[in-house]
mmCIF file with all atom_site columns, C-alpha atoms in Angstrom:
data_model
loop_
_atom_site.group_PDB
_atom_site.id
_atom_site.type_symbol
_atom_site.label_atom_id
_atom_site.label_alt_id
_atom_site.label_comp_id
_atom_site.label_asym_id
_atom_site.label_entity_id
_atom_site.label_seq_id
_atom_site.pdbx_PDB_ins_code
_atom_site.Cartn_x
_atom_site.Cartn_y
_atom_site.Cartn_z
_atom_site.occupancy
_atom_site.B_iso_or_equiv
_atom_site.pdbx_formal_charge
_atom_site.auth_seq_id
_atom_site.auth_comp_id
_atom_site.auth_asym_id
_atom_site.auth_atom_id
_atom_site.pdbx_PDB_model_num
ATOM 1   C CA . UNK R 1 1   ? 113.670 95.911  100.420 1.00 45.00 ? 1   UNK R CA 1
ATOM 2   C CA . UNK R 1 2   ? 114.892 95.870  104.013 1.00 53.00 ? 2   UNK R CA 1
ATOM 3   C CA . UNK R 1 3   ? 113.013 93.559  106.439 1.00 68.00 ? 3   UNK R CA 1
ATOM 4   C CA . UNK R 1 4   ? 111.900 96.501  108.572 1.00 82.00 ? 4   UNK R CA 1
ATOM 5   C CA . UNK R 1 5   ? 110.380 98.163  105.491 1.00 82.00 ? 5   UNK R CA 1
ATOM 6   C CA . UNK R 1 6   ? 108.509 94.955  104.650 1.00 86.00 ? 6   UNK R CA 1
ATOM 7   C CA . UNK R 1 7   ? 107.174 94.605  108.206 1.00 89.00 ? 7   UNK R CA 1
ATOM 8   C CA . UNK R 1 8   ? 106.046 98.228  108.419 1.00 90.00 ? 8   UNK R CA 1
ATOM 9   C CA . UNK R 1 9   ? 104.370 98.024  105.025 1.00 89.00 ? 9   UNK R CA 1
ATOM 10  C CA . UNK R 1 10  ? 102.507 94.848  106.049 1.00 92.00 ? 10  UNK R CA 1
ATOM 11  C CA . UNK R 1 11  ? 101.337 96.469  109.280 1.00 93.00 ? 11  UNK R CA 1
ATOM 12  C CA . UNK R 1 12  ? 100.235 99.593  107.434 1.00 93.00 ? 12  UNK R CA 1
ATOM 13  C CA . UNK R 1 13  ? 98.273  97.633  104.859 1.00 93.00 ? 13  UNK R CA 1
ATOM 14  C CA . UNK R 1 14  ? 96.659  95.527  107.584 1.00 92.00 ? 14  UNK R CA 1
ATOM 15  C CA . UNK R 1 15  ? 95.749  98.659  109.515 1.00 91.00 ? 15  UNK R CA 1
ATOM 16  C CA . UNK R 1 16  ? 94.159  100.168 106.415 1.00 91.00 ? 16  UNK R CA 1
ATOM 17  C CA . UNK R 1 17  ? 91.950  97.079  106.360 1.00 92.00 ? 17  UNK R CA 1
ATOM 18  C CA . UNK R 1 18  ? 90.888  97.586  109.982 1.00 91.00 ? 18  UNK R CA 1
ATOM 19  C CA . UNK R 1 19  ? 93.491  95.633  111.992 1.00 90.00 ? 19  UNK R CA 1
ATOM 20  C CA . UNK R 1 20  ? 93.805  97.805  115.103 1.00 92.00 ? 20  UNK R CA 1
ATOM 21  C CA . UNK R 1 21  ? 96.440  95.599  116.764 1.00 94.00 ? 21  UNK R CA 1
ATOM 22  C CA . UNK R 1 22  ? 98.791  95.872  113.799 1.00 94.00 ? 22  UNK R CA 1
ATOM 23  C CA . UNK R 1 23  ? 98.165  99.610  113.670 1.00 93.00 ? 23  UNK R CA 1
ATOM 24  C CA . UNK R 1 24  ? 99.142  99.949  117.354 1.00 94.00 ? 24  UNK R CA 1
ATOM 25  C CA . UNK R 1 25  ? 102.289 97.895  116.695 1.00 93.00 ? 25  UNK R CA 1
ATOM 26  C CA . UNK R 1 26  ? 103.154 100.098 113.721 1.00 94.00 ? 26  UNK R CA 1
ATOM 27  C CA . UNK R 1 27  ? 102.669 103.310 115.681 1.00 93.00 ? 27  UNK R CA 1
ATOM 28  C CA . UNK R 1 28  ? 104.751 101.986 118.592 1.00 93.00 ? 28  UNK R CA 1
ATOM 29  C CA . UNK R 1 29  ? 107.659 101.173 116.264 1.00 91.00 ? 29  UNK R CA 1
ATOM 30  C CA . UNK R 1 30  ? 107.342 104.458 114.406 1.00 92.00 ? 30  UNK R CA 1
ATOM 31  C CA . UNK R 1 31  ? 107.330 106.334 117.707 1.00 92.00 ? 31  UNK R CA 1
ATOM 32  C CA . UNK R 1 32  ? 110.696 104.805 118.604 1.00 89.00 ? 32  UNK R CA 1
ATOM 33  C CA . UNK R 1 33  ? 112.235 105.746 115.235 1.00 88.00 ? 33  UNK R CA 1
ATOM 34  C CA . UNK R 1 34  ? 110.714 109.218 115.158 1.00 91.00 ? 34  UNK R CA 1
ATOM 35  C CA . UNK R 1 35  ? 112.013 110.008 118.650 1.00 90.00 ? 35  UNK R CA 1
ATOM 36  C CA . UNK R 1 36  ? 115.538 109.330 117.449 1.00 87.00 ? 36  UNK R CA 1
ATOM 37  C CA . UNK R 1 37  ? 115.000 111.284 114.242 1.00 87.00 ? 37  UNK R CA 1
ATOM 38  C CA . UNK R 1 38  ? 113.730 114.372 116.064 1.00 87.00 ? 38  UNK R CA 1
ATOM 39  C CA . UNK R 1 39  ? 116.056 114.124 119.084 1.00 87.00 ? 39  UNK R CA 1
ATOM 40  C CA . UNK R 1 40  ? 119.079 114.360 116.773 1.00 85.00 ? 40  UNK R CA 1
ATOM 41  C CA . UNK R 1 41  ? 117.644 117.455 115.131 1.00 85.00 ? 41  UNK R CA 1
ATOM 42  C CA . UNK R 1 42  ? 115.711 119.236 117.879 1.00 86.00 ? 42  UNK R CA 1
ATOM 43  C CA . UNK R 1 43  ? 116.899 117.876 121.209 1.00 82.00 ? 43  UNK R CA 1
ATOM 44  C CA . UNK R 1 44  ? 115.022 115.553 123.533 1.00 80.00 ? 44  UNK R CA 1
ATOM 45  C CA . UNK R 1 45  ? 112.640 118.174 124.932 1.00 80.00 ? 45  UNK R CA 1
ATOM 46  C CA . UNK R 1 46  ? 111.220 119.307 121.583 1.00 83.00 ? 46  UNK R CA 1
ATOM 47  C CA . UNK R 1 47  ? 111.340 115.823 120.072 1.00 88.00 ? 47  UNK R CA 1
ATOM 48  C CA . UNK R 1 48  ? 108.290 114.470 121.911 1.00 90.00 ? 48  UNK R CA 1
ATOM 49  C CA . UNK R 1 49  ? 105.971 117.196 120.614 1.00 90.00 ? 49  UNK R CA 1
ATOM 50  C CA . UNK R 1 50  ? 107.244 116.679 117.073 1.00 91.00 ? 50  UNK R CA 1
ATOM 51  C CA . UNK R 1 51  ? 106.721 112.915 117.396 1.00 92.00 ? 51  UNK R CA 1
ATOM 52  C CA . UNK R 1 52  ? 103.127 113.431 118.497 1.00 93.00 ? 52  UNK R CA 1
ATOM 53  C CA . UNK R 1 53  ? 102.435 115.888 115.658 1.00 93.00 ? 53  UNK R CA 1
ATOM 54  C CA . UNK R 1 54  ? 103.913 113.429 113.173 1.00 92.00 ? 54  UNK R CA 1
ATOM 55  C CA . UNK R 1 55  ? 101.877 110.490 114.494 1.00 93.00 ? 55  UNK R CA 1
ATOM 56  C CA . UNK R 1 56  ? 98.729  112.592 114.202 1.00 94.00 ? 56  UNK R CA 1
ATOM 57  C CA . UNK R 1 57  ? 99.657  113.520 110.630 1.00 92.00 ? 57  UNK R CA 1
ATOM 58  C CA . UNK R 1 58  ? 100.363 109.866 109.785 1.00 92.00 ? 58  UNK R CA 1
ATOM 59  C CA . UNK R 1 59  ? 96.979  108.908 111.200 1.00 92.00 ? 59  UNK R CA 1
ATOM 60  C CA . UNK R 1 60  ? 95.213  111.721 109.361 1.00 91.00 ? 60  UNK R CA 1
ATOM 61  C CA . UNK R 1 61  ? 96.990  111.046 106.053 1.00 90.00 ? 61  UNK R CA 1
ATOM 62  C CA . UNK R 1 62  ? 97.105  107.223 106.233 1.00 89.00 ? 62  UNK R CA 1
ATOM 63  C CA . UNK R 1 63  ? 94.653  106.865 103.350 1.00 88.00 ? 63  UNK R CA 1
ATOM 64  C CA . UNK R 1 64  ? 97.134  108.683 101.086 1.00 89.00 ? 64  UNK R CA 1
ATOM 65  C CA . UNK R 1 65  ? 99.781  105.970 101.462 1.00 88.00 ? 65  UNK R CA 1
ATOM 66  C CA . UNK R 1 66  ? 100.506 104.364 98.083  1.00 88.00 ? 66  UNK R CA 1
ATOM 67  C CA . UNK R 1 67  ? 101.346 100.665 98.654  1.00 86.00 ? 67  UNK R CA 1
ATOM 68  C CA . UNK R 1 68  ? 103.497 100.625 95.510  1.00 85.00 ? 68  UNK R CA 1
ATOM 69  C CA . UNK R 1 69  ? 105.899 103.064 97.196  1.00 85.00 ? 69  UNK R CA 1
ATOM 70  C CA . UNK R 1 70  ? 108.258 102.479 100.145 1.00 86.00 ? 70  UNK R CA 1
ATOM 71  C CA . UNK R 1 71  ? 106.442 103.039 103.424 1.00 87.00 ? 71  UNK R CA 1
ATOM 72  C CA . UNK R 1 72  ? 109.432 104.493 105.282 1.00 87.00 ? 72  UNK R CA 1
ATOM 73  C CA . UNK R 1 73  ? 109.932 107.121 102.571 1.00 87.00 ? 73  UNK R CA 1
ATOM 74  C CA . UNK R 1 74  ? 106.305 108.168 103.024 1.00 90.00 ? 74  UNK R CA 1
ATOM 75  C CA . UNK R 1 75  ? 106.699 108.394 106.817 1.00 90.00 ? 75  UNK R CA 1
ATOM 76  C CA . UNK R 1 76  ? 109.943 110.333 106.677 1.00 87.00 ? 76  UNK R CA 1
ATOM 77  C CA . UNK R 1 77  ? 108.436 112.684 104.110 1.00 88.00 ? 77  UNK R CA 1
ATOM 78  C CA . UNK R 1 78  ? 105.764 113.552 106.658 1.00 91.00 ? 78  UNK R CA 1
ATOM 79  C CA . UNK R 1 79  ? 108.409 113.795 109.391 1.00 90.00 ? 79  UNK R CA 1
ATOM 80  C CA . UNK R 1 80  ? 110.486 116.229 107.341 1.00 88.00 ? 80  UNK R CA 1
ATOM 81  C CA . UNK R 1 81  ? 107.463 118.474 106.783 1.00 88.00 ? 81  UNK R CA 1
ATOM 82  C CA . UNK R 1 82  ? 106.785 118.447 110.513 1.00 89.00 ? 82  UNK R CA 1
ATOM 83  C CA . UNK R 1 83  ? 110.446 119.253 111.191 1.00 87.00 ? 83  UNK R CA 1
ATOM 84  C CA . UNK R 1 84  ? 110.226 122.252 108.881 1.00 86.00 ? 84  UNK R CA 1
ATOM 85  C CA . UNK R 1 85  ? 107.074 123.336 110.734 1.00 85.00 ? 85  UNK R CA 1
ATOM 86  C CA . UNK R 1 86  ? 108.947 123.196 114.041 1.00 85.00 ? 86  UNK R CA 1
ATOM 87  C CA . UNK R 1 87  ? 111.850 125.185 112.612 1.00 82.00 ? 87  UNK R CA 1
ATOM 88  C CA . UNK R 1 88  ? 109.440 127.805 111.312 1.00 80.00 ? 88  UNK R CA 1
ATOM 89  C CA . UNK R 1 89  ? 107.595 128.095 114.616 1.00 79.00 ? 89  UNK R CA 1
ATOM 90  C CA . UNK R 1 90  ? 110.410 127.897 117.117 1.00 73.00 ? 90  UNK R CA 1
ATOM 91  C CA . UNK R 1 91  ? 113.619 128.810 115.387 1.00 60.00 ? 91  UNK R CA 1
ATOM 92  C CA . UNK R 1 92  ? 112.536 131.648 113.135 1.00 52.00 ? 92  UNK R CA 1
ATOM 93  C CA . UNK R 1 93  ? 115.050 134.198 114.370 1.00 51.00 ? 93  UNK R CA 1
ATOM 94  C CA . UNK R 1 94  ? 117.894 131.848 115.153 1.00 55.00 ? 94  UNK R CA 1
ATOM 95  C CA . UNK R 1 95  ? 120.986 131.424 113.079 1.00 55.00 ? 95  UNK R CA 1
ATOM 96  C CA . UNK R 1 96  ? 122.346 128.025 112.168 1.00 52.00 ? 96  UNK R CA 1
ATOM 97  C CA . UNK R 1 97  ? 126.126 127.656 112.113 1.00 55.00 ? 97  UNK R CA 1
ATOM 98  C CA . UNK R 1 98  ? 127.390 127.095 108.586 1.00 53.00 ? 98  UNK R CA 1
ATOM 99  C CA . UNK R 1 99  ? 128.876 123.715 109.492 1.00 55.00 ? 99  UNK R CA 1
ATOM 100 C CA . UNK R 1 100 ? 125.442 122.525 110.687 1.00 52.00 ? 100 UNK R CA 1
ATOM 101 C CA . UNK R 1 101 ? 123.528 123.767 107.642 1.00 48.00 ? 101 UNK R CA 1
ATOM 102 C CA . UNK R 1 102 ? 124.023 120.525 105.751 1.00 52.00 ? 102 UNK R CA 1
ATOM 103 C CA . UNK R 1 103 ? 121.997 118.644 108.360 1.00 52.00 ? 103 UNK R CA 1
ATOM 104 C CA . UNK R 1 104 ? 118.992 120.831 107.647 1.00 47.00 ? 104 UNK R CA 1
ATOM 105 C CA . UNK R 1 105 ? 118.900 119.643 104.071 1.00 48.00 ? 105 UNK R CA 1
ATOM 106 C CA . UNK R 1 106 ? 120.355 116.153 104.365 1.00 51.00 ? 106 UNK R CA 1
ATOM 107 C CA . UNK R 1 107 ? 118.471 113.412 102.545 1.00 48.00 ? 107 UNK R CA 1
ATOM 108 C CA . UNK R 1 108 ? 117.415 110.286 104.345 1.00 52.00 ? 108 UNK R CA 1
ATOM 109 C CA . UNK R 1 109 ? 118.550 106.979 102.918 1.00 53.00 ? 109 UNK R CA 1
ATOM 110 C CA . UNK R 1 110 ? 114.966 105.846 102.331 1.00 52.00 ? 110 UNK R CA 1
ATOM 111 C CA . UNK R 1 111 ? 114.170 108.839 100.156 1.00 54.00 ? 111 UNK R CA 1
ATOM 112 C CA . UNK R 1 112 ? 117.443 108.508 98.279  1.00 58.00 ? 112 UNK R CA 1
ATOM 113 C CA . UNK R 1 113 ? 116.737 104.835 97.586  1.00 61.00 ? 113 UNK R CA 1
ATOM 114 C CA . UNK R 1 114 ? 113.258 105.720 96.351  1.00 60.00 ? 114 UNK R CA 1
ATOM 115 C CA . UNK R 1 115 ? 114.609 108.378 94.015  1.00 62.00 ? 115 UNK R CA 1
ATOM 116 C CA . UNK R 1 116 ? 117.218 105.995 92.603  1.00 68.00 ? 116 UNK R CA 1
ATOM 117 C CA . UNK R 1 117 ? 114.523 103.376 92.027  1.00 73.00 ? 117 UNK R CA 1
ATOM 118 C CA . UNK R 1 118 ? 112.315 105.902 90.238  1.00 73.00 ? 118 UNK R CA 1
ATOM 119 C CA . UNK R 1 119 ? 115.185 107.089 88.017  1.00 77.00 ? 119 UNK R CA 1
ATOM 120 C CA . UNK R 1 120 ? 116.023 103.468 87.106  1.00 80.00 ? 120 UNK R CA 1
ATOM 121 C CA . UNK R 1 121 ? 112.374 102.894 86.134  1.00 82.00 ? 121 UNK R CA 1
ATOM 122 C CA . UNK R 1 122 ? 112.332 106.019 83.968  1.00 82.00 ? 122 UNK R CA 1
ATOM 123 C CA . UNK R 1 123 ? 115.632 105.103 82.332  1.00 85.00 ? 123 UNK R CA 1
ATOM 124 C CA . UNK R 1 124 ? 114.341 101.606 81.594  1.00 88.00 ? 124 UNK R CA 1
ATOM 125 C CA . UNK R 1 125 ? 111.581 103.128 79.463  1.00 88.00 ? 125 UNK R CA 1
ATOM 126 C CA . UNK R 1 126 ? 114.135 104.698 77.113  1.00 90.00 ? 126 UNK R CA 1
ATOM 127 C CA . UNK R 1 127 ? 115.602 102.942 74.072  1.00 92.00 ? 127 UNK R CA 1
ATOM 128 C CA . UNK R 1 128 ? 118.975 101.406 74.983  1.00 92.00 ? 128 UNK R CA 1
ATOM 129 C CA . UNK R 1 129 ? 121.071 103.862 72.935  1.00 92.00 ? 129 UNK R CA 1
ATOM 130 C CA . UNK R 1 130 ? 119.418 106.926 74.483  1.00 92.00 ? 130 UNK R CA 1
ATOM 131 C CA . UNK R 1 131 ? 119.556 105.371 77.955  1.00 90.00 ? 131 UNK R CA 1
ATOM 132 C CA . UNK R 1 132 ? 123.341 104.885 77.622  1.00 91.00 ? 132 UNK R CA 1
ATOM 133 C CA . UNK R 1 133 ? 123.772 108.511 76.529  1.00 91.00 ? 133 UNK R CA 1
ATOM 134 C CA . UNK R 1 134 ? 121.740 109.846 79.460  1.00 86.00 ? 134 UNK R CA 1
ATOM 135 C CA . UNK R 1 135 ? 123.614 107.635 81.904  1.00 86.00 ? 135 UNK R CA 1
ATOM 136 C CA . UNK R 1 136 ? 126.973 108.788 80.543  1.00 86.00 ? 136 UNK R CA 1
ATOM 137 C CA . UNK R 1 137 ? 126.214 112.517 80.436  1.00 84.00 ? 137 UNK R CA 1
ATOM 138 C CA . UNK R 1 138 ? 123.728 113.064 83.257  1.00 80.00 ? 138 UNK R CA 1
ATOM 139 C CA . UNK R 1 139 ? 124.595 110.358 85.781  1.00 77.00 ? 139 UNK R CA 1
ATOM 140 C CA . UNK R 1 140 ? 128.291 109.720 85.241  1.00 78.00 ? 140 UNK R CA 1
ATOM 141 C CA . UNK R 1 141 ? 129.174 113.326 84.391  1.00 81.00 ? 141 UNK R CA 1
ATOM 142 C CA . UNK R 1 142 ? 130.889 112.559 81.104  1.00 85.00 ? 142 UNK R CA 1
ATOM 143 C CA . UNK R 1 143 ? 131.178 115.596 78.841  1.00 90.00 ? 143 UNK R CA 1
ATOM 144 C CA . UNK R 1 144 ? 129.172 115.891 75.615  1.00 91.00 ? 144 UNK R CA 1
ATOM 145 C CA . UNK R 1 145 ? 132.459 115.992 73.666  1.00 92.00 ? 145 UNK R CA 1
ATOM 146 C CA . UNK R 1 146 ? 133.822 112.828 75.314  1.00 92.00 ? 146 UNK R CA 1
ATOM 147 C CA . UNK R 1 147 ? 130.527 111.000 74.837  1.00 92.00 ? 147 UNK R CA 1
ATOM 148 C CA . UNK R 1 148 ? 130.460 112.034 71.178  1.00 93.00 ? 148 UNK R CA 1
ATOM 149 C CA . UNK R 1 149 ? 134.009 110.758 70.621  1.00 95.00 ? 149 UNK R CA 1
ATOM 150 C CA . UNK R 1 150 ? 133.314 107.491 72.414  1.00 94.00 ? 150 UNK R CA 1
ATOM 151 C CA . UNK R 1 151 ? 130.077 106.798 70.535  1.00 93.00 ? 151 UNK R CA 1
ATOM 152 C CA . UNK R 1 152 ? 131.064 108.177 67.125  1.00 95.00 ? 152 UNK R CA 1
ATOM 153 C CA . UNK R 1 153 ? 128.157 110.640 67.148  1.00 94.00 ? 153 UNK R CA 1
ATOM 154 C CA . UNK R 1 154 ? 128.457 114.370 66.653  1.00 95.00 ? 154 UNK R CA 1
ATOM 155 C CA . UNK R 1 155 ? 128.321 116.595 69.721  1.00 93.00 ? 155 UNK R CA 1
ATOM 156 C CA . UNK R 1 156 ? 125.063 118.102 68.454  1.00 94.00 ? 156 UNK R CA 1
ATOM 157 C CA . UNK R 1 157 ? 123.554 114.622 68.082  1.00 94.00 ? 157 UNK R CA 1
ATOM 158 C CA . UNK R 1 158 ? 124.549 113.659 71.622  1.00 92.00 ? 158 UNK R CA 1
ATOM 159 C CA . UNK R 1 159 ? 123.222 116.935 73.037  1.00 92.00 ? 159 UNK R CA 1
ATOM 160 C CA . UNK R 1 160 ? 119.889 116.620 71.175  1.00 93.00 ? 160 UNK R CA 1
ATOM 161 C CA . UNK R 1 161 ? 119.488 112.931 72.053  1.00 92.00 ? 161 UNK R CA 1
ATOM 162 C CA . UNK R 1 162 ? 120.157 113.559 75.753  1.00 88.00 ? 162 UNK R CA 1
ATOM 163 C CA . UNK R 1 163 ? 117.828 116.560 75.795  1.00 89.00 ? 163 UNK R CA 1
ATOM 164 C CA . UNK R 1 164 ? 115.007 114.607 74.136  1.00 90.00 ? 164 UNK R CA 1
ATOM 165 C CA . UNK R 1 165 ? 115.527 111.591 76.377  1.00 87.00 ? 165 UNK R CA 1
ATOM 166 C CA . UNK R 1 166 ? 115.416 113.711 79.537  1.00 84.00 ? 166 UNK R CA 1
ATOM 167 C CA . UNK R 1 167 ? 112.313 115.472 78.233  1.00 85.00 ? 167 UNK R CA 1
ATOM 168 C CA . UNK R 1 168 ? 110.696 112.092 77.524  1.00 84.00 ? 168 UNK R CA 1
ATOM 169 C CA . UNK R 1 169 ? 111.522 110.975 81.072  1.00 81.00 ? 169 UNK R CA 1
ATOM 170 C CA . UNK R 1 170 ? 109.962 114.146 82.461  1.00 78.00 ? 170 UNK R CA 1
ATOM 171 C CA . UNK R 1 171 ? 106.845 113.659 80.327  1.00 77.00 ? 171 UNK R CA 1
ATOM 172 C CA . UNK R 1 172 ? 106.619 110.061 81.488  1.00 76.00 ? 172 UNK R CA 1
ATOM 173 C CA . UNK R 1 173 ? 106.928 111.138 85.107  1.00 69.00 ? 173 UNK R CA 1
ATOM 174 C CA . UNK R 1 174 ? 104.246 113.821 84.698  1.00 69.00 ? 174 UNK R CA 1
ATOM 175 C CA . UNK R 1 175 ? 101.935 111.299 82.995  1.00 69.00 ? 175 UNK R CA 1
ATOM 176 C CA . UNK R 1 176 ? 102.390 108.756 85.783  1.00 64.00 ? 176 UNK R CA 1
ATOM 177 C CA . UNK R 1 177 ? 101.786 111.430 88.454  1.00 55.00 ? 177 UNK R CA 1
ATOM 178 C CA . UNK R 1 178 ? 98.625  112.574 86.662  1.00 57.00 ? 178 UNK R CA 1
ATOM 179 C CA . UNK R 1 179 ? 97.357  108.981 86.605  1.00 57.00 ? 179 UNK R CA 1
ATOM 180 C CA . UNK R 1 180 ? 98.060  108.387 90.308  1.00 52.00 ? 180 UNK R CA 1
#
C-alpha cells in the first residue's frame, strides 16, 4: 500500500470515530487531489464546483467506507460518479473528439490495483490446477488448444474446467458481496 493511501485511511478511520482535526486534514488533502483530477477533465472553472460536490458526497457517504478496501479507490469512485453527473448536466449536446474518448473511460491506477487484488484473492480460492488453467486462458490469453497440449488435457476438459472455475469465482464474489 502506498504511504499516502495509509495516511488517508488512518485519517478516515479516525474521523469516523469523531476526530474532527483528522477529518479536516483529510478533506484538505482530498481537495488538492480532486482539484487536479477535475481540472484535467473539466478545466479550472468547472473543477471547483465538482470538487465541492464530491466533498459533500464523501461527507454524506462516509459511513459507507469499508476499511478493508483501499480508501483512494472509494474516493475516486465517488469522484467518477460526480464527473459523469457533470458531463450529463453540462456537456449533454457536445461531441467529444474520438482521440479524447479514451480519457472519458480511463481507469485510475487505484481502481485497477483494487481489481487486480480482488482477482488474485478469487484465484487463490481455486484449486491449484484450475487456477493455472484460468490464468493461462483468461489472463495470459493462451488458446484452449495450446493449454490442452501443454497440460495433456483434452480441449473439452480445459474448456469445462475454465468455465467451472470462472463460475465458481463469480459465485464466490456474489456470496462475499451479499455478506458485506
